[in-house]
Amino acid sequence: MDNPPSQGQPTLRERLFAVWFPLAMCGAGVLLTAVTLIVFGDHVALRALLAGVMPLAWVGAVTAVAGWRRESLPAHTLRWLWLIVVIGAITNIAIPLATRGASLSTFVPVIDVPGIDFREGLYKPGLAFSNELSIWPPFTLVVGWLFARLGATLGYAAHLVLLLVAAAASVMMSSDLVSRVVPSARGEERHILRGRVLALTGFWFAVSYGLIFELERGNANLYALAFSLLCVVLVLKYPESAWFPAIALAIAVNLKVYPAVLAVLLLWRYRWRALLPLIATNLVLLLVTGPKNAILFLEGLRAFGAKPFLWAGNHSAAGFAFTLSDTFGISSPWIESLLLLVPILLWAATAAVIMRSGWSEPKAVILSAACFPLMNVIPSVGHDYKLILTLLPLSVLGAFFLSAPEAHDWRRNAIFACLGLGLVMIGRSTLLIAPTALASKYPLIVLLQVLLLCALYVFRKADREEAE
């Protein structure tokens, strides 16, 4: 006869209810893996499908065990997150290297000339000091001109060093920002939370496909990410002046256009006082190399946006529409429109929930995190090196769990399982999953948006209940 549970100890039924979602995820992963092994004989498709469905099984299993044990202390939660991230790194990098050959081409669609984006987007336009050769903002001509003084090889080396500096700065700023998400965290508690997030996200970022791809291509998304995060930091540090964050945001926007969505943060914080700094700083940088280059940039951007390069590794809404068409023969203008509308509505809903009850530092960070997925999927060009932009939203979701004081219920376990899946699959190379329809990262970016919205409801509701 079983001993009755002690007071406060969950019953078997309560435990099962708490972990039904990760158990269902694990079961789906096992079932899909079995079906894949039985049905597909082509080893290329088999390997790609297994890379896409097997994480469902083991991430679900890890999350189910964590929820079953009901370990809610931050140190315990951190251990489970580390387990997911480390196993993800092994399956994303170590196993492919051992089975497919120790080559960068295992992870990245390598081009003959390393740093092609640096050469075509920064170096050559900077050398000519003209936007005739570039669709990047005119301010990048100034950056490219500085690299051109060093020559192509040395300039690329310097660029790589600066990209790594920007990556390290981004991880540190992101960790500092997410430590502000927890209103109750002060002093030593905030320092501990910052350190935990820094170590975990730093490791994940260092081994992620997006960062490896960014460095191989030599793109400038890391610069834009760093200045975008700096903008958020400055909004919190200088609540009285919009000029400092506006300058940081203008630099980000004039390196890559997509950080412009963060203007909503400045408009929320400073209201009408943000208009002049936003307009003036962006206008100055747009015209910094003369009106001719500004016009060439706008014309080139419009032409490039109308005919982007579409493939499985372009995870924009347009790219995912192409993937659906290429895989299933589903082709209709309304599909791409719907794929654009879904992330916009999710972002708008999240912003409305955050902003309706007034300004606070935690809400500002969460709103900023909600903006980054939009930067990935709305522009028609969202090649996978832009996956580095998921750093802040993933960090915010991790901070929710690392700061949760009470035991997980089924909703938290569900969010935890989806977060673990996101950490693994966003960090996994598209080449490991292609040529299947699972290759596009668009669904994962939208999943991040859903998780942020759900986490707002679940964790903020728990905070209110605890306060009462």
Coordinates of C-alpha atoms in Angstrom, one line a residue:
M1 CA 0.0 0.0 0.0
D2 CA 1.3 3.4 -1.0
N3 CA 2.1 5.9 1.8
P4 CA -0.1 8.9 1.7
P5 CA 1.6 12.1 0.6
S6 CA 2.8 14.4 3.3
Q7 CA 1.2 17.8 3.8
G8 CA 2.1 20.1 0.9
Q9 CA 3.6 17.3 -1.2
P10 CA 1.9 17.0 -4.6
T11 CA -0.1 13.9 -5.4
L12 CA 0.6 11.6 -8.4
R13 CA -2.4 13.2 -10.3
E14 CA -1.1 16.7 -9.6
R15 CA 2.4 15.8 -10.8
L16 CA 1.0 14.3 -14.0
F17 CA -1.2 17.3 -14.7
A18 CA 1.8 19.6 -14.2
V19 CA 3.9 17.9 -16.8
W20 CA 1.3 16.8 -19.4
F21 CA 2.6 19.2 -22.0
P22 CA 6.3 18.2 -22.0
L23 CA 5.2 14.6 -21.8
A24 CA 3.0 15.1 -24.9
M25 CA 5.9 16.9 -26.6
C26 CA 8.2 13.9 -25.7
G27 CA 5.6 11.4 -27.0
A28 CA 5.2 13.4 -30.2
G29 CA 9.0 13.4 -30.7
V30 CA 9.3 9.7 -30.2
L31 CA 6.3 9.0 -32.5
L32 CA 7.5 11.3 -35.3
T33 CA 11.1 9.9 -35.0
A34 CA 9.7 6.3 -35.3
V35 CA 7.6 7.3 -38.3
T36 CA 10.5 9.0 -40.0
L37 CA 12.8 6.0 -39.6
I38 CA 10.1 3.7 -41.0
V39 CA 8.9 5.8 -43.9
F40 CA 12.0 7.6 -45.3
G41 CA 14.6 5.7 -47.1
D42 CA 16.6 8.6 -48.5
H43 CA 19.4 9.2 -46.0
V44 CA 19.5 13.0 -46.7
A45 CA 15.8 13.5 -46.0
L46 CA 16.0 11.1 -43.1
R47 CA 18.9 12.9 -41.5
A48 CA 17.2 16.3 -42.0
L49 CA 13.8 15.1 -40.5
L50 CA 15.5 13.5 -37.5
A51 CA 17.3 16.7 -36.8
G52 CA 14.0 18.5 -36.8
V53 CA 11.8 16.0 -34.7
M54 CA 14.2 14.3 -32.3
P55 CA 14.7 17.5 -30.1
L56 CA 10.9 17.3 -29.3
A57 CA 11.6 14.0 -27.6
W58 CA 14.6 14.8 -25.4
V59 CA 13.6 18.5 -24.6
G60 CA 10.2 17.2 -23.6
A61 CA 11.7 14.5 -21.5
V62 CA 14.1 16.9 -19.7
T63 CA 11.4 19.4 -19.0
A64 CA 9.0 16.7 -17.8
V65 CA 11.6 15.4 -15.3
A66 CA 12.3 19.0 -14.1
G67 CA 8.5 19.6 -13.6
W68 CA 8.0 16.2 -12.0
R69 CA 10.6 16.9 -9.4
R70 CA 9.1 20.4 -8.9
E71 CA 12.4 22.0 -8.4
S72 CA 11.6 25.7 -8.5
L73 CA 14.6 27.2 -6.8
P74 CA 16.6 29.4 -9.3
A75 CA 19.7 27.1 -8.9
H76 CA 17.7 24.1 -9.8
T77 CA 16.0 25.8 -12.8
L78 CA 19.4 27.0 -14.0
R79 CA 20.7 23.4 -13.9
W80 CA 17.8 22.2 -16.1
L81 CA 18.4 25.1 -18.6
W82 CA 22.1 24.3 -18.7
L83 CA 21.3 20.7 -19.4
I84 CA 19.1 21.6 -22.4
V85 CA 21.7 24.1 -23.8
V86 CA 24.7 21.7 -23.4
I87 CA 22.8 18.7 -24.9
G88 CA 21.7 21.1 -27.7
A89 CA 25.3 22.1 -28.3
I90 CA 26.3 18.5 -28.5
T91 CA 23.6 17.6 -31.0
N92 CA 24.0 20.8 -33.0
I93 CA 27.8 20.8 -33.3
A94 CA 29.6 17.9 -31.8
I95 CA 27.6 15.1 -33.4
P96 CA 27.5 16.7 -36.9
L97 CA 31.2 17.3 -36.8
A98 CA 31.8 13.7 -35.9
T99 CA 29.5 12.3 -38.5
R100 CA 29.6 14.8 -41.4
G101 CA 33.3 15.9 -41.2
A102 CA 35.1 18.7 -39.4
S103 CA 34.3 21.5 -41.7
L104 CA 32.6 24.9 -41.4
S105 CA 30.5 23.9 -44.4
T106 CA 28.7 21.5 -42.1
F107 CA 27.0 24.5 -40.5
V108 CA 27.2 27.4 -42.9
P109 CA 26.5 27.6 -46.7
V110 CA 30.2 28.6 -47.2
I111 CA 31.1 30.8 -50.2
D112 CA 34.5 30.6 -51.8
V113 CA 35.5 34.1 -50.5
P114 CA 35.3 34.3 -46.7
G115 CA 33.7 37.5 -45.5
I116 CA 31.7 38.1 -48.7
D117 CA 29.2 40.5 -47.0
F118 CA 32.0 42.5 -45.5
R119 CA 33.7 42.9 -48.9
E120 CA 30.5 43.6 -50.9
G121 CA 28.6 45.5 -48.2
L122 CA 31.3 47.5 -46.4
Y123 CA 34.8 47.3 -48.0
K124 CA 34.1 47.9 -51.7
P125 CA 31.3 50.6 -51.2
G126 CA 33.5 52.3 -48.6
L127 CA 36.5 52.3 -51.0
A128 CA 34.3 53.9 -53.8
F129 CA 32.5 55.9 -51.2
S130 CA 29.3 55.4 -53.2
N131 CA 25.9 53.7 -52.6
E132 CA 25.9 52.6 -56.3
L133 CA 27.5 49.4 -55.1
S134 CA 25.6 49.0 -51.8
I135 CA 22.0 48.6 -50.5
W136 CA 23.2 49.3 -47.0
P137 CA 22.6 52.8 -45.4
P138 CA 25.0 55.6 -46.4
F139 CA 26.5 55.7 -42.9
T140 CA 28.1 52.3 -43.7
L141 CA 30.2 54.0 -46.3
V142 CA 32.0 55.9 -43.5
V143 CA 32.5 52.6 -41.7
G144 CA 33.7 50.9 -44.9
W145 CA 36.0 53.7 -45.7
L146 CA 37.8 53.3 -42.4
F147 CA 38.2 49.6 -43.0
A148 CA 39.4 50.3 -46.6
R149 CA 42.3 52.3 -45.1
L150 CA 43.6 48.9 -43.8
G151 CA 43.3 46.9 -47.0
A152 CA 40.9 44.0 -47.7
T153 CA 42.6 41.3 -45.6
L154 CA 43.6 43.4 -42.6
G155 CA 40.3 45.2 -42.8
Y156 CA 38.4 41.9 -42.6
A157 CA 40.5 40.8 -39.7
A158 CA 39.8 44.1 -37.8
H159 CA 36.1 43.7 -38.7
L160 CA 36.0 40.2 -37.2
V161 CA 37.7 41.4 -34.0
L162 CA 35.1 44.2 -33.7
L163 CA 32.3 41.8 -34.4
L164 CA 33.5 39.6 -31.5
V165 CA 33.7 42.7 -29.3
A166 CA 30.1 43.6 -30.3
A167 CA 29.0 40.0 -29.5
A168 CA 30.5 40.1 -26.0
A169 CA 29.1 43.6 -25.4
S170 CA 25.6 42.4 -26.5
V171 CA 25.6 39.5 -24.2
M172 CA 26.7 41.7 -21.3
M173 CA 24.1 44.4 -22.0
S174 CA 21.4 41.8 -22.5
S175 CA 22.2 40.1 -19.2
D176 CA 22.1 43.5 -17.4
L177 CA 18.8 44.3 -19.0
V178 CA 17.1 41.1 -18.1
S179 CA 18.2 41.4 -14.5
R180 CA 15.8 44.4 -14.4
V181 CA 12.9 42.3 -15.5
V182 CA 12.3 41.1 -12.0
P183 CA 10.9 44.0 -10.0
S184 CA 11.8 42.3 -6.6
A185 CA 15.4 41.8 -7.6
R186 CA 17.7 44.3 -5.9
G187 CA 21.4 44.6 -5.1
E188 CA 23.0 41.2 -4.6
E189 CA 19.9 39.3 -6.0
R190 CA 20.2 41.3 -9.3
H191 CA 23.9 40.7 -9.4
I192 CA 23.4 36.9 -9.0
L193 CA 20.6 36.9 -11.7
R194 CA 22.8 38.9 -14.1
G195 CA 25.7 36.5 -13.6
R196 CA 23.5 33.4 -14.2
V197 CA 22.0 34.8 -17.4
L198 CA 25.4 36.1 -18.6
A199 CA 27.0 32.6 -18.3
L200 CA 24.1 30.7 -19.8
T201 CA 23.3 33.0 -22.7
G202 CA 27.0 33.7 -23.4
F203 CA 27.6 29.9 -23.9
W204 CA 24.5 29.5 -26.0
F205 CA 25.4 32.6 -28.1
A206 CA 29.0 31.4 -28.7
V207 CA 28.0 28.1 -30.1
S208 CA 24.9 29.2 -32.0
Y209 CA 24.5 28.9 -35.7
G210 CA 23.5 32.5 -36.1
L211 CA 26.8 33.8 -34.7
I212 CA 28.9 31.4 -36.7
F213 CA 27.1 32.4 -39.9
E214 CA 27.4 36.1 -39.1
L215 CA 31.2 35.8 -38.6
E216 CA 31.7 33.7 -41.7
R217 CA 29.8 36.2 -43.9
G218 CA 31.3 39.2 -42.1
N219 CA 27.9 41.0 -42.0
A220 CA 27.2 44.0 -39.7
N221 CA 24.2 42.7 -37.7
L222 CA 26.2 42.4 -34.5
Y223 CA 27.0 46.1 -34.7
A224 CA 23.3 46.9 -35.1
L225 CA 22.4 44.5 -32.2
A226 CA 24.9 46.1 -29.9
F227 CA 23.8 49.7 -30.6
S228 CA 20.1 48.6 -30.3
L229 CA 20.8 47.1 -26.9
L230 CA 22.8 50.2 -26.0
C231 CA 19.7 52.3 -26.9
V232 CA 17.6 50.4 -24.4
V233 CA 20.3 50.7 -21.7
L234 CA 20.5 54.5 -22.3
V235 CA 16.7 54.8 -22.1
L236 CA 16.8 53.4 -18.6
K237 CA 19.9 55.3 -17.6
Y238 CA 18.8 58.7 -18.9
P239 CA 15.1 59.0 -18.2
E240 CA 15.1 62.8 -18.7
S241 CA 16.9 63.1 -22.1
A242 CA 16.0 61.3 -25.3
W243 CA 19.1 62.4 -27.1
F244 CA 21.5 59.7 -25.9
P245 CA 19.3 56.8 -26.7
A246 CA 18.2 58.4 -30.0
I247 CA 21.9 58.7 -31.1
A248 CA 22.5 55.0 -30.3
L249 CA 19.3 54.0 -32.1
A250 CA 20.2 56.2 -35.1
I251 CA 23.6 54.5 -35.4
A252 CA 21.8 51.1 -35.3
V253 CA 19.2 52.1 -37.9
N254 CA 21.8 53.5 -40.2
L255 CA 23.8 50.3 -40.0
K256 CA 20.7 48.2 -40.6
V257 CA 17.3 49.6 -41.1
Y258 CA 15.3 47.1 -39.0
P259 CA 16.1 48.5 -35.5
A260 CA 13.8 51.4 -36.3
V261 CA 10.9 49.5 -34.6
L262 CA 12.6 50.3 -31.2
A263 CA 11.5 53.9 -31.8
V264 CA 8.3 52.8 -30.0
L265 CA 10.3 52.5 -26.8
L266 CA 11.5 56.1 -27.0
L267 CA 8.1 57.4 -27.9
W268 CA 6.6 55.6 -24.9
R269 CA 9.2 56.9 -22.5
Y270 CA 9.7 60.5 -23.7
R271 CA 6.4 61.0 -25.7
W272 CA 6.6 64.0 -28.0
R273 CA 10.1 64.9 -26.7
A274 CA 11.5 61.9 -28.6
L275 CA 10.4 63.2 -32.0
L276 CA 13.1 65.8 -32.6
P277 CA 16.0 63.6 -31.4
L278 CA 14.8 60.7 -33.5
I279 CA 14.2 62.7 -36.7
A280 CA 17.4 64.9 -36.4
T281 CA 19.8 62.0 -35.6
N282 CA 18.5 59.8 -38.4
L283 CA 18.4 62.6 -40.9
V284 CA 22.0 63.6 -40.2
L285 CA 23.3 60.0 -40.6
L286 CA 21.2 59.4 -43.7
L287 CA 22.7 62.5 -45.3
V288 CA 26.2 62.1 -43.9
T289 CA 27.7 61.1 -47.3
G290 CA 25.5 63.5 -49.3
P291 CA 22.0 63.5 -50.7
K292 CA 23.0 61.5 -53.8
N293 CA 24.0 58.5 -51.8
A294 CA 20.9 58.8 -49.7
I295 CA 18.7 58.6 -52.9
L296 CA 20.8 55.7 -54.2
F297 CA 20.3 53.8 -51.0
L298 CA 16.5 54.3 -50.9
E299 CA 16.2 53.3 -54.5
G300 CA 18.4 50.2 -54.0
L301 CA 16.6 49.2 -50.8
R302 CA 13.2 49.3 -52.6
A303 CA 14.5 47.3 -55.5
F304 CA 16.2 44.7 -53.3
G305 CA 13.2 44.4 -51.0
A306 CA 10.9 43.7 -54.0
K307 CA 13.1 40.8 -55.3
P308 CA 15.0 39.3 -52.3
F309 CA 17.0 36.2 -52.4
L310 CA 14.7 33.4 -51.1
W311 CA 15.8 30.1 -49.7
A312 CA 15.3 28.0 -46.6
G313 CA 17.8 30.1 -44.7
N314 CA 15.9 33.3 -45.3
H315 CA 13.5 33.1 -42.3
S316 CA 11.5 36.2 -43.1
A317 CA 7.7 35.9 -43.8
A318 CA 8.5 36.2 -47.5
G319 CA 11.2 33.5 -47.1
F320 CA 8.8 31.1 -45.3
A321 CA 6.1 31.7 -47.9
F322 CA 8.7 30.6 -50.5
T323 CA 9.5 27.5 -48.5
L324 CA 5.9 26.5 -48.3
S325 CA 5.5 27.1 -52.0
D326 CA 8.7 25.2 -52.9
T327 CA 7.9 22.2 -50.6
F328 CA 4.1 21.8 -50.9
G329 CA 3.3 23.8 -54.0
I330 CA 1.2 26.3 -51.9
S331 CA 1.5 29.6 -53.6
S332 CA -0.8 32.6 -53.1
P333 CA -0.3 36.3 -52.4
W334 CA -2.6 36.1 -49.3
I335 CA -0.3 33.5 -47.7
E336 CA 2.6 35.9 -47.5
S337 CA 0.3 38.7 -46.3
L338 CA -1.0 36.4 -43.5
L339 CA 2.5 35.4 -42.6
L340 CA 3.4 39.2 -42.3
L341 CA 0.2 39.9 -40.3
V342 CA 0.6 37.3 -37.7
P343 CA 3.9 38.6 -36.1
I344 CA 2.7 42.2 -36.4
L345 CA -0.5 41.4 -34.5
L346 CA 1.4 39.4 -31.9
W347 CA 3.8 42.3 -31.4
A348 CA 1.0 44.8 -31.1
A349 CA -0.9 42.6 -28.6
T350 CA 2.3 42.2 -26.5
A351 CA 3.0 46.0 -26.6
A352 CA -0.6 46.8 -25.7
V353 CA -0.5 44.4 -22.6
I354 CA 2.9 45.9 -21.5
M355 CA 2.0 49.6 -22.1
R356 CA -1.5 49.8 -20.8
S357 CA -0.6 50.0 -17.1
G358 CA 2.2 52.6 -17.4
W359 CA 6.0 52.8 -17.6
S360 CA 8.4 50.7 -15.6
E361 CA 11.9 49.4 -16.2
P362 CA 10.9 45.7 -16.4
K363 CA 8.1 46.6 -18.9
A364 CA 10.6 48.6 -21.0
V365 CA 13.0 45.6 -21.3
I366 CA 10.2 43.2 -22.2
L367 CA 8.8 45.6 -24.8
S368 CA 12.3 45.9 -26.3
A369 CA 12.6 42.1 -26.3
A370 CA 9.3 41.8 -28.1
C371 CA 10.6 44.1 -30.9
F372 CA 13.6 41.9 -31.9
P373 CA 11.6 38.9 -33.3
L374 CA 9.8 41.5 -35.5
M375 CA 13.1 42.6 -36.9
N376 CA 13.7 39.1 -38.1
V377 CA 10.6 38.3 -40.0
I378 CA 9.1 41.5 -41.4
P379 CA 11.9 42.7 -43.7
S380 CA 11.8 40.5 -46.8
V381 CA 15.5 39.6 -46.2
G382 CA 16.0 37.7 -42.9
H383 CA 19.0 35.5 -43.6
D384 CA 19.9 33.2 -40.7
Y385 CA 22.8 35.4 -39.4
K386 CA 20.0 37.6 -38.1
L387 CA 19.2 34.9 -35.6
I388 CA 21.6 36.7 -33.3
L389 CA 18.7 39.1 -32.7
T390 CA 16.9 36.5 -30.6
L391 CA 19.5 37.0 -27.8
L392 CA 17.4 39.4 -25.7
P393 CA 14.0 37.7 -26.0
L394 CA 15.5 34.3 -25.2
S395 CA 17.3 35.9 -22.2
V396 CA 14.1 37.5 -20.9
L397 CA 12.3 34.2 -21.1
G398 CA 15.1 32.5 -19.2
A399 CA 15.1 35.2 -16.6
F400 CA 11.4 34.6 -15.9
F401 CA 12.2 31.1 -14.9
L402 CA 15.3 31.9 -13.0
S403 CA 13.4 34.4 -10.8
A404 CA 10.1 32.3 -10.3
P405 CA 9.8 31.8 -6.6
E406 CA 7.2 29.0 -6.5
A407 CA 6.8 25.5 -8.0
H408 CA 5.9 25.2 -11.7
D409 CA 2.4 24.6 -12.8
W410 CA 1.5 23.1 -16.2
R411 CA 1.5 26.5 -17.9
R412 CA 5.1 27.2 -16.8
N413 CA 6.2 23.7 -17.8
A414 CA 4.7 24.3 -21.2
I415 CA 6.5 27.6 -21.6
F416 CA 9.7 26.0 -20.3
A417 CA 9.4 23.1 -22.8
C418 CA 8.9 25.5 -25.7
L419 CA 11.8 27.8 -24.5
G420 CA 14.1 24.7 -24.4
L421 CA 13.0 23.7 -27.9
G422 CA 13.6 27.3 -29.1
L423 CA 17.1 27.4 -27.6
V424 CA 18.0 24.1 -29.4
M425 CA 16.4 24.7 -32.7
I426 CA 17.3 28.4 -33.2
G427 CA 20.9 27.5 -32.4
R428 CA 20.8 24.6 -34.9
S429 CA 22.0 25.1 -38.5
T430 CA 19.4 25.2 -41.2
L431 CA 21.7 23.0 -43.3
L432 CA 21.2 20.1 -40.8
I433 CA 17.5 20.3 -41.3
A434 CA 17.2 21.2 -45.0
P435 CA 15.9 20.2 -47.5
T436 CA 12.7 19.6 -45.5
A437 CA 9.9 22.1 -44.7
L438 CA 11.1 22.1 -41.1
A439 CA 14.2 24.1 -42.1
S440 CA 12.8 27.6 -42.0
K441 CA 13.2 29.4 -38.6
Y442 CA 10.1 31.6 -39.2
P443 CA 7.8 29.4 -37.0
L444 CA 10.4 29.5 -34.2
I445 CA 10.6 33.3 -34.3
V446 CA 6.8 33.5 -34.1
L447 CA 6.9 30.9 -31.3
L448 CA 9.2 33.3 -29.4
Q449 CA 6.6 36.0 -29.8
V450 CA 3.9 33.7 -28.4
L451 CA 6.0 32.7 -25.5
L452 CA 6.7 36.3 -24.5
L453 CA 3.0 37.0 -24.6
C454 CA 2.1 33.9 -22.6
A455 CA 5.0 34.5 -20.1
L456 CA 3.6 38.0 -19.5
Y457 CA 0.3 36.5 -18.5
V458 CA 1.5 33.6 -16.5
F459 CA 4.3 35.2 -14.5
R460 CA 2.7 38.6 -14.0
K461 CA -0.4 36.8 -12.7
A462 CA 1.7 34.9 -10.3
D463 CA 3.4 38.1 -9.1
R464 CA 0.0 39.7 -8.4
E465 CA -1.2 36.6 -6.6
E466 CA 2.0 36.6 -4.4
A467 CA 1.6 40.3 -3.7
E468 CA -2.0 39.7 -2.5

